[in-house]
Short mmCIF file of C-alpha atoms and ligand atoms in Angstrom, two decimals:
data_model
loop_
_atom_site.label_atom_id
_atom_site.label_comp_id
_atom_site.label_asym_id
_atom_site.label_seq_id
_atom_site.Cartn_x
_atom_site.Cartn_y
_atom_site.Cartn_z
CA UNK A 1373 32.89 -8.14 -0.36
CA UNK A 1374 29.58 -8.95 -1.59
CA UNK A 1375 26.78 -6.14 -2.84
CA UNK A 1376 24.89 -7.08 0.30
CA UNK A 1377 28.04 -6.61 2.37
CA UNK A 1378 28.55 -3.37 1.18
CA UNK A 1379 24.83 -2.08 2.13
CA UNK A 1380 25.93 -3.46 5.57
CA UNK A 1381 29.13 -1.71 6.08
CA UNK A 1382 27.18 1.87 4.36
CA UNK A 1383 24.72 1.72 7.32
CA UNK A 1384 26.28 0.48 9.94
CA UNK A 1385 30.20 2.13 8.86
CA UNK A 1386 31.96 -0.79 9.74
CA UNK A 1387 33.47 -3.76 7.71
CA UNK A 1388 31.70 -7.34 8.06
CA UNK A 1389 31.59 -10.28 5.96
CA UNK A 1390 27.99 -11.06 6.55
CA UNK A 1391 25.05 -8.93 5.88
CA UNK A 1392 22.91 -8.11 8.80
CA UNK A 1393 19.22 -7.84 8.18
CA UNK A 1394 18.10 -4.45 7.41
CA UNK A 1395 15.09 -2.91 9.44
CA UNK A 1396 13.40 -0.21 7.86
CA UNK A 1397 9.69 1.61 9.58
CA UNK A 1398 8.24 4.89 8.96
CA UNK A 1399 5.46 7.23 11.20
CA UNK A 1400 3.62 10.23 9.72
CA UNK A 1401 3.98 13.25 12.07
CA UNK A 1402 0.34 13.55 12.53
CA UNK A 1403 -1.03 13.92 15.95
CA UNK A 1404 1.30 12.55 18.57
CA UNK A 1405 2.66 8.64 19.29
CA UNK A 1406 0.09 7.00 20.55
CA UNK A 1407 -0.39 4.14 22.66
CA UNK A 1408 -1.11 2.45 19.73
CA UNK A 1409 2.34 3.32 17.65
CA UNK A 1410 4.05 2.48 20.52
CA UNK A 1411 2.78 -0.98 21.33
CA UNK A 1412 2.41 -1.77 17.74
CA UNK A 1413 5.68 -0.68 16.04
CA UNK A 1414 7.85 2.13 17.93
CA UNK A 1415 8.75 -0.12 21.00
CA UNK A 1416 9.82 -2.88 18.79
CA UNK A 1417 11.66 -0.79 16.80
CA UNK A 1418 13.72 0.18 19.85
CA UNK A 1419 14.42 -3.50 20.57
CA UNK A 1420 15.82 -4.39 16.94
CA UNK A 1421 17.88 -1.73 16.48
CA UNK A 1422 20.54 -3.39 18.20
CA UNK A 1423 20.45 -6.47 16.49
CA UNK A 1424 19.90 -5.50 13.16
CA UNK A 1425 20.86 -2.72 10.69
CA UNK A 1426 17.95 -0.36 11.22
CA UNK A 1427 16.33 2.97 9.59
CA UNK A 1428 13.70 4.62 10.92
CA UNK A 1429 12.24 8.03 9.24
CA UNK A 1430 9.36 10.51 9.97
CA UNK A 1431 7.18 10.04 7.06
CA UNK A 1432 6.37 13.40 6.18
CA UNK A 1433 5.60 12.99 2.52
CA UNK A 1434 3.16 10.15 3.45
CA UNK A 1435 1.11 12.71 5.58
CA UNK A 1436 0.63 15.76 2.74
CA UNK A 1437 -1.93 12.84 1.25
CA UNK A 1438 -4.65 14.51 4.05
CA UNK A 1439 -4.68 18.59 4.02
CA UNK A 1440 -2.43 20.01 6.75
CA UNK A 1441 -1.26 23.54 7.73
CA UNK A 1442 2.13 23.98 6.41
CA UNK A 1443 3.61 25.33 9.95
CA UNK A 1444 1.58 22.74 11.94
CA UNK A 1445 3.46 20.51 10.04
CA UNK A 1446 6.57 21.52 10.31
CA UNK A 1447 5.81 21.85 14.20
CA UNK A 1448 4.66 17.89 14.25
CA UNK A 1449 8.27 17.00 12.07
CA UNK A 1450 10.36 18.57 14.96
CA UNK A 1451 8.03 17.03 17.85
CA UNK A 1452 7.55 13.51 16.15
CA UNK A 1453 11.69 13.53 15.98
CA UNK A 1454 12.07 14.71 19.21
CA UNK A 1455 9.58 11.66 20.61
CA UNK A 1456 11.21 8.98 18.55
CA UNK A 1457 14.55 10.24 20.20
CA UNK A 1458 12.71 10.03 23.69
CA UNK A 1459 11.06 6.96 22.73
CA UNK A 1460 14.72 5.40 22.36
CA UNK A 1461 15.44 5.06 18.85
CA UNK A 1462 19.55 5.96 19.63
CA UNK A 1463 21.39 7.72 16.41
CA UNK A 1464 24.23 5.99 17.29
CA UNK A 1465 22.48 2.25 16.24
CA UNK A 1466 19.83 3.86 13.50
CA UNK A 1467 19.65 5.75 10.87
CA UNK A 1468 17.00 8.23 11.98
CA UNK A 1469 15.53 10.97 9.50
CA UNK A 1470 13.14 12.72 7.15
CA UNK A 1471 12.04 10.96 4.45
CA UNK A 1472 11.31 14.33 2.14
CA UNK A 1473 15.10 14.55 2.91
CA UNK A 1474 15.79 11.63 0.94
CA UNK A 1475 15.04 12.43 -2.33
CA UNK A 1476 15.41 8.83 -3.93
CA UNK A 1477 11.84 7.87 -1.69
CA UNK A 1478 9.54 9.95 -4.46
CA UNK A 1479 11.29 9.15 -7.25
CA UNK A 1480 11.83 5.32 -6.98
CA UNK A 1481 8.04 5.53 -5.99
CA UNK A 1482 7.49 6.82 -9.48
CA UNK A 1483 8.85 3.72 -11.28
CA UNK A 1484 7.19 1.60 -8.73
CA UNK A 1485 4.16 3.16 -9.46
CA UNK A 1486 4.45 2.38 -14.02
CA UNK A 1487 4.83 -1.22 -12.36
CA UNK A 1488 1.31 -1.55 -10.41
CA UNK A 1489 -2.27 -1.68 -11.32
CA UNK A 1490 -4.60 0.94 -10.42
CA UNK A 1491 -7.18 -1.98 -9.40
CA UNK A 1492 -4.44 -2.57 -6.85
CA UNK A 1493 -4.08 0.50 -5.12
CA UNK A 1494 -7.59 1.27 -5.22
CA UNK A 1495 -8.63 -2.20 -3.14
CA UNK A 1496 -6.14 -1.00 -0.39
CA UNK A 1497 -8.59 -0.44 2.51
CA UNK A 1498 -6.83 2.52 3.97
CA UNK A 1499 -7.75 4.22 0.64
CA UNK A 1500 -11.52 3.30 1.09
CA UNK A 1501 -11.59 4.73 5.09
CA UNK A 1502 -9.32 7.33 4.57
CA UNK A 1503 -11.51 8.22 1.30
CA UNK A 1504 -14.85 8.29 2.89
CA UNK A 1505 -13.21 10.11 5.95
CA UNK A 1506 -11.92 12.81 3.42
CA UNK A 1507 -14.56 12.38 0.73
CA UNK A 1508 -13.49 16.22 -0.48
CA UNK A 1509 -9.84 15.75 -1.14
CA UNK A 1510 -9.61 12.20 -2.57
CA UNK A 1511 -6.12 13.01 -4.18
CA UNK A 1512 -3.79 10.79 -6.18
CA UNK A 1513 -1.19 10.51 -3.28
CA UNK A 1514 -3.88 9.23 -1.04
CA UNK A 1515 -4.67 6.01 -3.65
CA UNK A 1516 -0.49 6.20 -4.28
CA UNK A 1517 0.44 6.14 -0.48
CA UNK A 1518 0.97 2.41 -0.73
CA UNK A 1519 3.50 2.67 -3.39
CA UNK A 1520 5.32 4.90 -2.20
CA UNK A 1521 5.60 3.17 1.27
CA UNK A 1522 6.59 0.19 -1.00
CA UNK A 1523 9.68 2.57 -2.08
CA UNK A 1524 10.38 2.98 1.17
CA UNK A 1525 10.70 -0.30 2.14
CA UNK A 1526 12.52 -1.50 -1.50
CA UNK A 1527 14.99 1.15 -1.70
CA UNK A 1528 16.73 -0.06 1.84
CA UNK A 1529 16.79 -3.52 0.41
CA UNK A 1530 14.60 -4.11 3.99
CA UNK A 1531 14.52 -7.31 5.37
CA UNK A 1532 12.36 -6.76 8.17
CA UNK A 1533 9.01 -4.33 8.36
CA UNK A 1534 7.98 -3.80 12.03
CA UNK A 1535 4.05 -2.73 11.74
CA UNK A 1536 1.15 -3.15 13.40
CA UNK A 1537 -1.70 -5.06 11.53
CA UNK A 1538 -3.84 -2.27 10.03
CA UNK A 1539 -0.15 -1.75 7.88
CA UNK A 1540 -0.29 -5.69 6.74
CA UNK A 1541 -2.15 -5.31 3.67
CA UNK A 1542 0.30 -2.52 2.35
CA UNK A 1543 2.94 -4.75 2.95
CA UNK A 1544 1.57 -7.63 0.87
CA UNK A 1545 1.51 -4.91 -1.95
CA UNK A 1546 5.02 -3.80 -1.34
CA UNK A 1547 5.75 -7.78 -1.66
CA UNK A 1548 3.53 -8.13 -4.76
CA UNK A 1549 5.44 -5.08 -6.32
CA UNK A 1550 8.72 -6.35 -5.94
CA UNK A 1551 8.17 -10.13 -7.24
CA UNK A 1552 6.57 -8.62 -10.07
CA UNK A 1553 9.79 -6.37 -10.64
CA UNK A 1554 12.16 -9.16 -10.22
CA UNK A 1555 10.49 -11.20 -12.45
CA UNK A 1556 10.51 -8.50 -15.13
CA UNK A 1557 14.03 -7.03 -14.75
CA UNK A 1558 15.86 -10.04 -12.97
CA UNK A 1559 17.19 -10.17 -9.18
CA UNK A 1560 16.61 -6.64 -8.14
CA UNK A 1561 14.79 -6.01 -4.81
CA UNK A 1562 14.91 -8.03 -1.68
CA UNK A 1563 11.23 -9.22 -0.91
CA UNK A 1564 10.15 -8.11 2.56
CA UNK A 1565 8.44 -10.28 5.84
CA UNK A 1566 6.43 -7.93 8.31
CA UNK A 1567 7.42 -7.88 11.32
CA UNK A 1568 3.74 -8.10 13.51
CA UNK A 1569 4.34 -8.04 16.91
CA UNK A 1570 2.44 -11.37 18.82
CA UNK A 1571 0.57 -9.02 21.70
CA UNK A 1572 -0.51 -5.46 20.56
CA UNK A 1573 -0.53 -5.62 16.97
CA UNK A 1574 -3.81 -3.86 17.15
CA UNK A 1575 -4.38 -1.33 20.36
CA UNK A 1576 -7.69 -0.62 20.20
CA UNK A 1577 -9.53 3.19 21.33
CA UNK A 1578 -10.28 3.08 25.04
CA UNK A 1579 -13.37 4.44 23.96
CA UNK A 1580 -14.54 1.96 21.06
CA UNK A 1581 -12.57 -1.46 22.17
CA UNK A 1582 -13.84 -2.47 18.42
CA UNK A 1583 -11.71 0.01 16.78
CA UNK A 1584 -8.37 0.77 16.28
CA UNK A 1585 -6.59 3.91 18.53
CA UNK A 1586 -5.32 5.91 16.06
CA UNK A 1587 -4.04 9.42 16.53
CA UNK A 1588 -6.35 11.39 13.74
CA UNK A 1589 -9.15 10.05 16.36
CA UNK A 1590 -11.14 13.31 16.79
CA UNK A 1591 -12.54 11.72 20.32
CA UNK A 1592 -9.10 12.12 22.20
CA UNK A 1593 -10.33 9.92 25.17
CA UNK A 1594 -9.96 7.34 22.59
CA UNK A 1595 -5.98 7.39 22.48
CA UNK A 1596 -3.09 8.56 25.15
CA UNK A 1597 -0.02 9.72 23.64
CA UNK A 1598 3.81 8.62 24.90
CA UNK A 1599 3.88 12.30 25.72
CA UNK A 1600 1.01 12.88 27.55
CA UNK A 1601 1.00 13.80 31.38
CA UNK A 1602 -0.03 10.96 34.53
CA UNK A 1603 -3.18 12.86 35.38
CA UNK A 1604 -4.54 13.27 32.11
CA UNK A 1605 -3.63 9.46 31.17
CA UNK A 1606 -5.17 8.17 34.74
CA UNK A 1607 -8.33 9.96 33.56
CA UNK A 1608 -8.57 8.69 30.31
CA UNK A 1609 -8.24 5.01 31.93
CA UNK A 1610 -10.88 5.29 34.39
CA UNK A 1611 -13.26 6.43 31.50
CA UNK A 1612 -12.24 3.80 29.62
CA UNK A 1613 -15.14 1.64 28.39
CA UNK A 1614 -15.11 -1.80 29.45
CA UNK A 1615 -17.89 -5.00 28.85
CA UNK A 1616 -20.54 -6.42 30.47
CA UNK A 1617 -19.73 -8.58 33.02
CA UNK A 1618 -17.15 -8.26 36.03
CA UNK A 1619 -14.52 -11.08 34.92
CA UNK A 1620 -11.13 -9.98 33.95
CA UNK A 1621 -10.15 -11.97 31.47
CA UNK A 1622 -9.43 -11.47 27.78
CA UNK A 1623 -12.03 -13.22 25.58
CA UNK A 1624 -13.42 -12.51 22.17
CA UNK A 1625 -17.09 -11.58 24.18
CA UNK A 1626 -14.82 -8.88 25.78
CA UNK A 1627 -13.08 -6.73 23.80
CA UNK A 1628 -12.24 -3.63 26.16
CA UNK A 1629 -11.16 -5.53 28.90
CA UNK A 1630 -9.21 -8.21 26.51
CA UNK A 1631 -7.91 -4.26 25.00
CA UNK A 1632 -6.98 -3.17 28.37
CA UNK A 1633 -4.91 -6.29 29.18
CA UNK A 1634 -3.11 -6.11 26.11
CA UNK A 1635 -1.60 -2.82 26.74
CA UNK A 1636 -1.25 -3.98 30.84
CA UNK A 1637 1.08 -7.13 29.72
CA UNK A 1638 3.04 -4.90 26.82
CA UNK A 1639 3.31 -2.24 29.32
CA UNK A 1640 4.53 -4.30 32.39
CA UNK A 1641 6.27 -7.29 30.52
CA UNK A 1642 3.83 -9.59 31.95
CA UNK A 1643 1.59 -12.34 29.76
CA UNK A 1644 -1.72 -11.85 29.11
CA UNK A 1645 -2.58 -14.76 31.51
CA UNK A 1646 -0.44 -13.45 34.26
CA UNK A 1647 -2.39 -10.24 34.27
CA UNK A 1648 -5.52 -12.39 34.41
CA UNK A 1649 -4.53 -14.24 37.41
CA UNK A 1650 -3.08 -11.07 38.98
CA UNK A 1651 -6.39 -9.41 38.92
CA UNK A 1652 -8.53 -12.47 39.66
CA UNK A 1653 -11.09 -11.15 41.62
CA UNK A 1654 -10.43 -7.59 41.32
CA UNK A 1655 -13.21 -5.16 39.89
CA UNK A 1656 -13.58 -3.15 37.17
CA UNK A 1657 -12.04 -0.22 38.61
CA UNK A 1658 -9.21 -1.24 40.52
CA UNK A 1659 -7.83 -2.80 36.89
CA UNK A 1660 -8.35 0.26 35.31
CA UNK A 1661 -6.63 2.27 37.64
CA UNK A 1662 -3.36 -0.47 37.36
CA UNK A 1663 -3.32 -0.06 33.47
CA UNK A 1664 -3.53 3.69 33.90
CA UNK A 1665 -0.53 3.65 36.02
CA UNK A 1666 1.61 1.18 34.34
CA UNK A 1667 1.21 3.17 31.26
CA UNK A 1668 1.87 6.38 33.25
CA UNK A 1669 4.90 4.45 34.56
CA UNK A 1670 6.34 3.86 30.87
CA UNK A 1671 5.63 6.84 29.58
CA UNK A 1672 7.34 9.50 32.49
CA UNK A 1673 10.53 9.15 31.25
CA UNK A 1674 9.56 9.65 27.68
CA UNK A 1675 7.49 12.62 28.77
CA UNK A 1676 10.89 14.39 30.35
CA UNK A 1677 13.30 12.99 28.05
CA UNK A 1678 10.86 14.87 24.64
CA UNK A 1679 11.22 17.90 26.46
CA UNK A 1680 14.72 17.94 26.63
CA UNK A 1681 14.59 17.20 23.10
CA UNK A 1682 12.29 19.43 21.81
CA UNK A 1683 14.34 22.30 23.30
CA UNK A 1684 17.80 21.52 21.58
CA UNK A 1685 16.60 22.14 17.73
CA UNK A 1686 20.33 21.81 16.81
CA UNK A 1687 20.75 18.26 18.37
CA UNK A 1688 17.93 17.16 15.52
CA UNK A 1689 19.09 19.05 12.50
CA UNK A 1690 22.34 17.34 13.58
CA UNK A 1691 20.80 13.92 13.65
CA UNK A 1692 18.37 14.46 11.01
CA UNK A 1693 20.69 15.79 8.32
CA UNK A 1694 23.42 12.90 9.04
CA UNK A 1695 20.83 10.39 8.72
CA UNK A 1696 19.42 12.10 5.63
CA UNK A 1697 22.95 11.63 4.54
CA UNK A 1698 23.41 8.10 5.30
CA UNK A 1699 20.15 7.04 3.93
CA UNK A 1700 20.67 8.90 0.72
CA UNK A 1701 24.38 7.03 0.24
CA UNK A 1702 22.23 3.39 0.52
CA UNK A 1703 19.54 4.61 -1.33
CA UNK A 1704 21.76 5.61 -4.57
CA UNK A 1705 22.81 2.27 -4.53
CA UNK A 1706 19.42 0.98 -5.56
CA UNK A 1707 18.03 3.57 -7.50
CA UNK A 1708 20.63 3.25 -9.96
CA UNK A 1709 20.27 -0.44 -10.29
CA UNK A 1710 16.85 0.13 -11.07
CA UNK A 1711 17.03 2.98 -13.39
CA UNK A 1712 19.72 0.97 -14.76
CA UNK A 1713 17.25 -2.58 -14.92
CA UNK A 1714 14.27 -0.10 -16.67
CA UNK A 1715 16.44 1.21 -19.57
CA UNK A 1716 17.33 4.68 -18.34
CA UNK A 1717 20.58 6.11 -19.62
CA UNK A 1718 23.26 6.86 -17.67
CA UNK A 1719 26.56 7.72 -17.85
CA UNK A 1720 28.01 7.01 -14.65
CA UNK A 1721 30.30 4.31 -14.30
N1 LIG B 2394 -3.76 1.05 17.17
C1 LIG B 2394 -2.61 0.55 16.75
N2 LIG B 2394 -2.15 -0.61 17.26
C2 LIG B 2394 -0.96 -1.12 16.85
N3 LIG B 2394 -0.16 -0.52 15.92
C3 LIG B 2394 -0.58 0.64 15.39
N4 LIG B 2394 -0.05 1.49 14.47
C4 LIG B 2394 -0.89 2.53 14.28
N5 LIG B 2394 -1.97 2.40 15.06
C5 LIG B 2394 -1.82 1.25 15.76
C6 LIG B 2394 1.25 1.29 13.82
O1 LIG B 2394 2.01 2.49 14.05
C7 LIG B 2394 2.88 2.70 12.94
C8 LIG B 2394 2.84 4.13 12.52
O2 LIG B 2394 1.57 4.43 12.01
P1 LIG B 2394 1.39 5.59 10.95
O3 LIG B 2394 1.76 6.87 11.54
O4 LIG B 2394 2.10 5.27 9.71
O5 LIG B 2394 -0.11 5.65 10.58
P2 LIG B 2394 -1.35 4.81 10.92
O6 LIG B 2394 -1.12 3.36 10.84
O7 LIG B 2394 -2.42 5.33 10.03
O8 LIG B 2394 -1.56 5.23 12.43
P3 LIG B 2394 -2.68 6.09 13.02
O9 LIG B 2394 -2.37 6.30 14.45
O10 LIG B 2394 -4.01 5.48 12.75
O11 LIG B 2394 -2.52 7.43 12.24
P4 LIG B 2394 -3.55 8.34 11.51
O12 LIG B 2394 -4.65 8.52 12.50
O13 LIG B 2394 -2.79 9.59 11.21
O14 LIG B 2394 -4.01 7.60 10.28
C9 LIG B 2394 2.46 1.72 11.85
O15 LIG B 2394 3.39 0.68 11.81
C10 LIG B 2394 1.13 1.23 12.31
O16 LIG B 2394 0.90 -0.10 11.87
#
């Protein structure tokens, strides 16, 4: 069997001849899953898992880069698990965990990081926003957050990164890192694609259609979260801020009605044009009130299914700590081969 056929059969625990692409994405337990991780990454990473090998892990070490109370944290872990559960992401297809759990994510990120410029990290616009947004704890892991998402992705030998677009330029860096390494040390990592979804690669805030939704938005009419309940979301959509005008129709000159169709034809399955023809006509209002209630719709089941969830702690430690395991057994693979490519000794056969 080839090397690549045995990262296959580790993740998936079955013998094949051919590799299957790996998947690998990540979300930091802060706030809840939005609208916006949904559409953009969470969803999709629902629909590949059965097609390709697939990890998916609660980036918990990526989130210590902004202050956080330790228990609140721990609190958001548990939930964040519980909604990727509810969301669908099914143990029984992906490897689901922590990534502080998986002890090879920090340190490959430390050889990664002797292998990239600090001009690098510090263009990285996150680091600029989140910088200004923080501007009194502009710590190294907030600059380094890049490189060690670039572990994560390089360590799984990833084929596939399912993001939405504000995550693009990160990827390019995780790219950049690993041509650069192969072209040092010889054949080493695979080099990733993104995987940006077509339609709703950037939900915007319902209450700045400029801006992405994102869930550290302090303005929470801005965002609805998969867990959040029908009334609350219907209200959120009727504030909604919408453009000038009354046509509904999605057009550059209209960016929160263009927003709200986006999330109507992700939501519903429908294209973007069929919603336009469907509400031809229609004002302002009525739309809003459909979006609201197709996103209701999609997220009731997700709403009862966390709860459940939430309330068997023993059902995630289960999950967690067998994915933990499985992740850690692919992992090994490649941190040795790298430790191995930079000159570290080792005497393991
Ligand atoms: N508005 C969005 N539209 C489409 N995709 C989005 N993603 C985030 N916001 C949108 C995608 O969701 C995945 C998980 O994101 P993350 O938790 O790693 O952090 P983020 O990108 O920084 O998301 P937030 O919501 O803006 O978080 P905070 O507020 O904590 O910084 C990623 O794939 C991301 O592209």
């Amino acid at each position: 069997m080839t090397e690549k056929g045995v990262y296959m059969t580790e993740i998936n625990d079955k013998v094949q001849n051919e590799r299957k692409k790996v998947v690998l994405s990540g979300i930091q337990p802060t706030g809840t899953i939005t609208l916006g991780n949904y559409v953009g990454a969470v969803s999709n990473w629902g629909k590949m898992q059965d097609d390709y090998d697939s990890l998916f892990f609660i980036a918990d070490l990526h989130a210590l880069t902004v202050r956080r109370e330790p228990a609140e944290l721990r609190q958001m872990c548990m939930s964040f698990f519980a909604q990727l559960l509810a969301c669908g992401i099914d143990p029984e297809k992906s490897v689901l965990y922590f990534q502080s759990h998986v002890p090879a994510h920090s340190e490959l990120a430390w050889i990664l990081n002797c292998n990239t410029y600090v001009g690098e990290a510090s263009r990285m616009t996150q680091f600029k926003d989140k910088s200004a947004k923080h501007a009194d704890n502009i710590n190294m892991g907030l600059m380094d957050y890049p490189v060690l998402m670039a572990a994560d992705i390089l360590l799984f030998r990833s084929d596939l990164v399912p993001v939405g677009i504000d995550q693009k330029q990160h990827l390019e860096l995780a790219r950049d890192i690993a041509i650069r390494f192969n072209n040092r040390y010889g054949d080493t990592f695979v080099v990733p694609e993104g995987y940006i979804p077509k339609t709703g690669a950037k939900v915007c805030s319902l209450q700045d259609p400029t801006a992405k939704m994102s869930k550290s938005d302090p303005d929470p009419n801005g965002w609805v979260s998969v867990i959040e309940d029908e009334s609350s979301i219907m209200k959120k959509f009727k504030r909604a801020v919408t453009d000038s005008g009354n046509e509904i129709v999605a057009r550059e000159d209209k960016p929160g009605i263009t927003n709200l169709l986006v999330i109507y034809s992700v939501m519903t399955g429908k294209t973007v044009e069929e919603a336009e023809r469907e509400f031809a006509g229609c004002g302002y209002g009525t739309f809003k009130t459909a979006v609201g209630e197709a996103v209701a719709a999609k997220f009731k089941p997700i709403r009862e299914e966390y709860a459940r969830y939430l309330a068997d702690k023993a059902y995630i430690a289960e999950v967690a700590k067998a994915g933990a395991e499985k992740a850690a057994r692919i992992a090994a693979r490649t941190l040795a081969k790298v430790k191995r490519k930079v000159g570290l000794v080792s005497f393991d056969k």
